[in-house]
Amino acid sequence: MAEIPTGMLAGRRVLVTGGARGLGLAFAKCIAQAGGRVVIADILAELAQAEAAALREQGRDVHALALDLTDPASVTACADEAVRLLGGLDGLVNNGAITNSGGRDPHALEIEMWDRVMDVNVRGTWLMSRACHAALAASGHGAIVNLA
């Protein structure tokens, strides 16, 4: 991992969806290394908890929450709890997604899989952005990063 200036994100409060592994975890680690306070949210709740605990052992301010992007109640609860844990929200990284369907022949992709991908990757991103909007606006400098 590249060196990140310590303190670059000092005090910034960021929610990272899909943060238990892969790019989401890398983003969470970099944000925390740069001094940010992070909530990792993922459907893989146990893995998210383990990764957050490992980062806390390194002195990072990281929490983990369960998140199901297909469930509006889960999204709202996650956003609300992240805001509570962090005392506000300065950033949202919409990284949560289903990634095993790309590159397939359109005729090989089942309609059910297509619907699930749209529910998580598109609708879930919109739901989380909507759920975090007020807290991001209240920070005076809130930002959303959407990954595709």
Coordinates of N, CA and C in Angstrom, one line a residue:
M1 N 0.8 -1.2 0.0 CA 0.0 0.0 0.0 C 0.9 1.2 0.0
A2 N 0.5 2.2 -0.8 CA 1.2 3.5 -0.8 C 1.2 4.2 0.5
E3 N 2.2 5.0 0.8 CA 2.3 5.8 2.0 C 1.2 6.9 1.9
I4 N 0.5 7.0 2.9 CA -0.6 8.1 3.0 C -0.1 9.0 4.1
P5 N -0.1 10.3 3.8 CA 0.2 11.2 4.9 C -0.7 11.1 6.1
T6 N -0.1 10.9 7.2 CA -0.8 10.8 8.5 C -1.4 12.1 8.7
G7 N -2.7 12.1 9.1 CA -3.4 13.4 9.4 C -4.1 14.0 8.2
M8 N -3.9 13.5 7.0 CA -4.5 14.1 5.8 C -6.0 14.2 6.0
L9 N -6.6 13.2 6.6 CA -8.0 13.1 6.8 C -8.4 13.2 8.3
A10 N -7.5 13.8 9.1 CA -7.7 13.8 10.6 C -9.1 14.3 10.9
G11 N -9.8 13.5 11.7 CA -11.1 13.9 12.2 C -12.2 13.7 11.2
R12 N -12.0 13.4 10.0 CA -13.0 13.1 9.0 C -13.7 11.8 9.3
R13 N -15.1 11.8 9.2 CA -15.9 10.7 9.5 C -16.5 10.1 8.3
V14 N -16.1 8.8 8.0 CA -16.5 8.2 6.7 C -17.1 6.9 6.9
L15 N -18.2 6.6 6.1 CA -18.8 5.4 6.0 C -18.4 4.7 4.7
V16 N -17.9 3.5 4.8 CA -17.5 2.7 3.6 C -18.4 1.5 3.5
T17 N -19.2 1.4 2.5 CA -20.0 0.2 2.3 C -19.2 -0.8 1.5
G18 N -19.5 -2.1 1.7 CA -18.7 -3.2 1.1 C -17.3 -3.1 1.6
G19 N -17.2 -2.8 2.9 CA -15.8 -2.5 3.5 C -15.2 -3.7 4.1
A20 N -15.8 -4.9 4.1 CA -15.2 -6.0 4.8 C -14.0 -6.7 4.0
R21 N -13.9 -6.4 2.8 CA -12.8 -7.1 2.0 C -12.6 -6.3 0.7
G22 N -11.6 -6.7 -0.1 CA -11.3 -6.1 -1.4 C -11.1 -4.6 -1.3
L23 N -11.6 -3.9 -2.4 CA -11.4 -2.5 -2.5 C -11.9 -1.7 -1.3
G24 N -13.1 -2.1 -0.8 CA -13.7 -1.4 0.3 C -12.9 -1.5 1.5
L25 N -12.3 -2.6 1.8 CA -11.4 -2.7 3.0 C -10.1 -1.9 2.7
A26 N -9.6 -1.9 1.5 CA -8.4 -1.0 1.2 C -8.7 0.4 1.4
F27 N -9.9 0.9 1.0 CA -10.3 2.3 1.2 C -10.4 2.6 2.7
A28 N -11.1 1.7 3.4 CA -11.2 1.9 4.9 C -9.8 2.0 5.5
K29 N -8.9 1.1 5.2 CA -7.6 1.2 5.8 C -6.9 2.5 5.4
C30 N -6.9 2.9 4.2 CA -6.3 4.1 3.8 C -6.9 5.3 4.5
I31 N -8.2 5.4 4.6 CA -8.9 6.5 5.3 C -8.4 6.5 6.8
A32 N -8.4 5.4 7.4 CA -8.0 5.3 8.8 C -6.6 5.7 9.0
Q33 N -5.7 5.2 8.1 CA -4.3 5.5 8.1 C -4.1 7.0 8.0
A34 N -4.9 7.7 7.3 CA -4.8 9.1 7.1 C -5.5 9.9 8.2
G35 N -5.9 9.2 9.2 CA -6.5 9.9 10.4 C -8.0 10.0 10.4
G36 N -8.6 9.4 9.4 CA -10.1 9.4 9.4 C -10.7 8.4 10.4
R37 N -11.9 8.7 10.8 CA -12.7 7.8 11.6 C -13.6 7.1 10.6
V38 N -13.7 5.7 10.7 CA -14.3 4.9 9.7 C -15.4 4.0 10.3
V39 N -16.5 3.8 9.6 CA -17.4 2.7 9.8 C -17.4 1.9 8.6
I40 N -17.0 0.6 8.8 CA -17.1 -0.4 7.7 C -18.5 -1.0 7.8
A41 N -19.2 -1.0 6.7 CA -20.5 -1.6 6.6 C -20.5 -2.7 5.5
D42 N -21.1 -3.9 5.9 CA -21.0 -5.0 4.9 C -22.1 -6.0 5.3
I43 N -22.5 -6.7 4.3 CA -23.4 -7.9 4.5 C -22.6 -9.0 5.2
L44 N -21.3 -9.0 5.0 CA -20.4 -10.0 5.7 C -20.1 -9.4 7.0
A45 N -21.0 -9.3 7.9 CA -20.9 -8.6 9.2 C -19.8 -9.2 10.1
E46 N -19.6 -10.5 10.2 CA -18.6 -11.0 11.0 C -17.2 -10.7 10.5
L47 N -17.0 -10.7 9.2 CA -15.7 -10.3 8.6 C -15.5 -8.8 8.8
A48 N -16.5 -8.0 8.7 CA -16.4 -6.6 8.9 C -16.0 -6.3 10.3
Q49 N -16.6 -7.0 11.3 CA -16.2 -6.9 12.7 C -14.8 -7.3 12.9
A50 N -14.3 -8.4 12.3 CA -13.0 -8.8 12.5 C -12.0 -7.8 11.9
E51 N -12.3 -7.3 10.8 CA -11.3 -6.3 10.1 C -11.3 -5.0 10.9
A52 N -12.5 -4.6 11.4 CA -12.5 -3.4 12.3 C -11.7 -3.6 13.5
A53 N -11.8 -4.8 14.2 CA -11.1 -5.1 15.4 C -9.6 -5.0 15.1
A54 N -9.2 -5.6 14.0 CA -7.7 -5.6 13.6 C -7.2 -4.2 13.4
L55 N -8.0 -3.3 12.8 CA -7.6 -1.9 12.7 C -7.6 -1.2 14.0
R56 N -8.5 -1.5 14.9 CA -8.5 -0.9 16.2 C -7.2 -1.3 17.0
E57 N -6.8 -2.5 16.8 CA -5.5 -3.0 17.4 C -4.3 -2.2 17.0
Q58 N -4.4 -1.6 15.8 CA -3.4 -0.7 15.2 C -3.6 0.7 15.7
G59 N -4.5 1.0 16.5 CA -4.8 2.3 17.0 C -5.7 3.2 16.1
R60 N -6.4 2.5 15.2 CA -7.3 3.2 14.3 C -8.7 3.3 14.9
D61 N -9.4 4.4 14.6 CA -10.8 4.5 15.0 C -11.7 4.0 14.0
V62 N -12.0 2.7 14.1 CA -12.8 2.0 13.1 C -13.9 1.2 13.8
H63 N -15.1 1.2 13.2 CA -16.3 0.4 13.7 C -16.8 -0.4 12.5
A64 N -17.6 -1.4 12.8 CA -18.2 -2.2 11.8 C -19.7 -2.3 12.1
L65 N -20.5 -2.3 11.0 CA -21.9 -2.5 11.1 C -22.4 -3.5 10.0
A66 N -23.4 -4.2 10.3 CA -24.1 -5.1 9.3 C -24.9 -4.2 8.4
L67 N -24.9 -4.6 7.1 CA -25.6 -3.9 6.1 C -26.1 -4.8 5.0
D68 N -27.4 -4.7 4.7 CA -28.0 -5.4 3.5 C -28.5 -4.3 2.6
L69 N -27.8 -4.0 1.5 CA -28.2 -2.9 0.6 C -29.5 -3.2 -0.1
T70 N -30.1 -4.4 0.0 CA -31.4 -4.6 -0.6 C -32.5 -4.3 0.3
D71 N -32.2 -4.0 1.6 CA -33.3 -3.8 2.6 C -33.2 -2.3 3.0
P72 N -34.2 -1.5 2.6 CA -34.2 -0.1 3.0 C -34.1 0.1 4.5
A73 N -34.7 -0.7 5.3 CA -34.6 -0.6 6.8 C -33.2 -0.8 7.3
S74 N -32.5 -1.8 6.7 CA -31.1 -2.0 7.0 C -30.2 -0.9 6.6
V75 N -30.5 -0.3 5.5 CA -29.7 0.9 5.0 C -29.9 2.0 5.9
T76 N -31.1 2.3 6.3 CA -31.4 3.5 7.2 C -30.8 3.2 8.5
A77 N -30.9 2.0 9.1 CA -30.4 1.7 10.4 C -28.9 1.9 10.4
C78 N -28.2 1.4 9.3 CA -26.8 1.5 9.2 C -26.3 2.9 9.1
A79 N -27.0 3.7 8.3 CA -26.6 5.1 8.2 C -26.8 5.8 9.5
D80 N -27.9 5.6 10.2 CA -28.2 6.3 11.4 C -27.2 5.9 12.5
E81 N -26.8 4.6 12.6 CA -25.9 4.1 13.6 C -24.4 4.6 13.3
A82 N -24.1 4.7 12.0 CA -22.8 5.3 11.6 C -22.7 6.7 12.1
V83 N -23.7 7.5 11.8 CA -23.7 8.9 12.2 C -23.6 9.0 13.8
R84 N -24.3 8.1 14.5 CA -24.3 8.1 15.9 C -22.8 7.8 16.4
L85 N -22.3 6.7 15.9 CA -20.9 6.2 16.3 C -19.9 7.3 16.0
L86 N -20.0 8.0 14.9 CA -18.9 8.9 14.5 C -19.2 10.3 14.9
G87 N -20.5 10.6 15.4 CA -20.8 11.9 15.7 C -21.1 12.8 14.6
G88 N -21.4 12.3 13.4 CA -21.7 13.0 12.2 C -21.1 12.2 11.0
L89 N -21.1 12.8 9.9 CA -20.6 12.1 8.7 C -20.1 13.2 7.7
D90 N -18.8 12.9 7.3 CA -18.2 13.8 6.3 C -18.1 13.2 4.9
G91 N -18.1 11.8 4.9 CA -17.9 11.2 3.6 C -18.6 9.8 3.6
L92 N -19.0 9.4 2.4 CA -19.6 8.1 2.1 C -19.0 7.5 0.9
V93 N -18.4 6.3 1.1 CA -17.9 5.6 -0.1 C -18.8 4.5 -0.4
N94 N -19.6 4.6 -1.5 CA -20.5 3.6 -1.9 C -19.8 2.6 -2.7
N95 N -19.3 1.6 -2.0 CA -18.5 0.5 -2.7 C -19.2 -0.8 -2.7
G96 N -20.2 -1.0 -1.9 CA -20.9 -2.3 -1.8 C -21.6 -2.6 -3.1
A97 N -21.3 -3.9 -3.6 CA -21.8 -4.3 -4.9 C -21.7 -5.8 -5.0
I98 N -22.5 -6.3 -6.0 CA -22.4 -7.6 -6.4 C -21.4 -7.6 -7.6
T99 N -20.4 -8.3 -7.6 CA -19.3 -8.2 -8.6 C -19.1 -9.5 -9.5
N100 N -19.9 -10.5 -9.2 CA -19.7 -11.8 -9.9 C -20.5 -11.9 -11.2
S101 N -21.1 -10.8 -11.7 CA -21.9 -11.0 -12.9 C -21.4 -10.3 -14.1
G102 N -20.3 -9.5 -13.9 CA -19.8 -8.7 -15.0 C -19.1 -9.6 -16.1
G103 N -19.1 -9.1 -17.3 CA -18.4 -9.8 -18.4 C -19.1 -11.1 -18.9
R104 N -20.3 -11.4 -18.4 CA -21.0 -12.5 -18.9 C -21.7 -12.2 -20.2
D105 N -21.9 -13.2 -21.0 CA -22.8 -13.1 -22.2 C -24.2 -12.7 -21.7
P106 N -24.8 -11.7 -22.2 CA -26.1 -11.3 -21.7 C -27.1 -12.5 -21.7
H107 N -27.0 -13.4 -22.6 CA -27.9 -14.6 -22.6 C -27.6 -15.6 -21.5
A108 N -26.4 -15.5 -21.0 CA -26.0 -16.4 -19.9 C -26.4 -15.9 -18.5
L109 N -26.7 -14.6 -18.4 CA -27.1 -14.0 -17.2 C -28.6 -14.2 -16.9
E110 N -28.9 -14.8 -15.8 CA -30.3 -15.0 -15.5 C -31.0 -13.7 -15.1
I111 N -32.2 -13.6 -15.3 CA -33.0 -12.4 -15.0 C -32.9 -12.2 -13.5
E112 N -33.0 -13.2 -12.7 CA -33.0 -13.1 -11.2 C -31.6 -12.5 -10.8
M113 N -30.5 -12.9 -11.4 CA -29.2 -12.3 -11.1 C -29.2 -10.8 -11.5
W114 N -29.7 -10.5 -12.7 CA -29.7 -9.1 -13.1 C -30.5 -8.3 -12.1
D115 N -31.7 -8.8 -11.7 CA -32.5 -8.0 -10.7 C -31.7 -7.8 -9.4
R116 N -31.0 -8.8 -9.0 CA -30.3 -8.7 -7.7 C -29.2 -7.7 -7.8
V117 N -28.4 -7.8 -9.0 CA -27.4 -6.8 -9.2 C -27.9 -5.4 -9.2
M118 N -29.0 -5.1 -9.9 CA -29.6 -3.8 -9.9 C -30.1 -3.4 -8.5
D119 N -30.7 -4.3 -7.7 CA -31.1 -4.0 -6.4 C -29.9 -3.6 -5.5
V120 N -28.8 -4.3 -5.6 CA -27.7 -3.9 -4.7 C -26.9 -2.8 -5.3
N121 N -26.4 -2.9 -6.5 CA -25.5 -2.0 -7.1 C -26.1 -0.6 -7.4
V122 N -27.3 -0.5 -7.8 CA -27.9 0.7 -8.2 C -28.9 1.2 -7.1
R123 N -29.9 0.5 -6.8 CA -30.9 0.9 -5.8 C -30.2 1.0 -4.4
G124 N -29.3 0.1 -4.0 CA -28.7 0.2 -2.7 C -27.8 1.4 -2.6
T125 N -27.1 1.7 -3.7 CA -26.3 2.9 -3.7 C -27.1 4.2 -3.5
W126 N -28.3 4.2 -4.2 CA -29.2 5.3 -4.1 C -29.8 5.4 -2.7
L127 N -30.2 4.3 -2.1 CA -30.8 4.2 -0.8 C -29.8 4.8 0.2
M128 N -28.5 4.3 0.2 CA -27.5 4.7 1.1 C -27.2 6.2 1.0
S129 N -27.1 6.7 -0.3 CA -26.8 8.1 -0.5 C -27.9 9.0 0.1
R130 N -29.2 8.5 -0.1 CA -30.3 9.2 0.4 C -30.3 9.2 2.0
A131 N -30.0 8.0 2.5 CA -30.0 7.9 4.0 C -28.9 8.8 4.7
C132 N -27.8 9.0 4.0 CA -26.7 9.8 4.5 C -26.8 11.3 4.2
H133 N -27.7 11.6 3.3 CA -27.7 13.0 2.8 C -27.7 14.1 3.9
A134 N -28.6 14.0 4.8 CA -28.8 15.0 5.8 C -27.5 15.2 6.6
A135 N -26.9 14.1 7.0 CA -25.7 14.1 7.8 C -24.5 14.7 7.0
L136 N -24.4 14.3 5.8 CA -23.4 14.9 4.9 C -23.5 16.4 4.7
A137 N -24.8 16.8 4.5 CA -25.1 18.2 4.3 C -24.7 19.0 5.6
A138 N -25.1 18.4 6.7 CA -24.9 19.1 8.0 C -23.4 19.3 8.3
S139 N -22.5 18.4 7.7 CA -21.1 18.6 8.0 C -20.5 19.8 7.3
G140 N -21.2 20.3 6.3 CA -20.8 21.5 5.6 C -19.8 21.2 4.5
H141 N -19.3 20.0 4.4 CA -18.3 19.6 3.4 C -18.4 18.1 3.0
G142 N -19.6 17.6 3.1 CA -19.8 16.2 2.9 C -19.6 15.8 1.4
A143 N -19.1 14.6 1.2 CA -18.8 14.1 -0.1 C -19.2 12.6 -0.2
I144 N -19.6 12.3 -1.4 CA -20.0 10.9 -1.8 C -19.1 10.4 -2.9
V145 N -18.5 9.3 -2.7 CA -17.7 8.6 -3.8 C -18.5 7.3 -4.2
N146 N -18.9 7.3 -5.4 CA -19.6 6.1 -5.9 C -18.7 5.3 -6.8
L147 N -18.6 4.0 -6.6 CA -17.8 3.1 -7.4 C -18.7 2.3 -8.3
A148 N -18.3 2.0 -9.5 CA -19.1 1.2 -10.4 C -18.2 0.1 -11.0

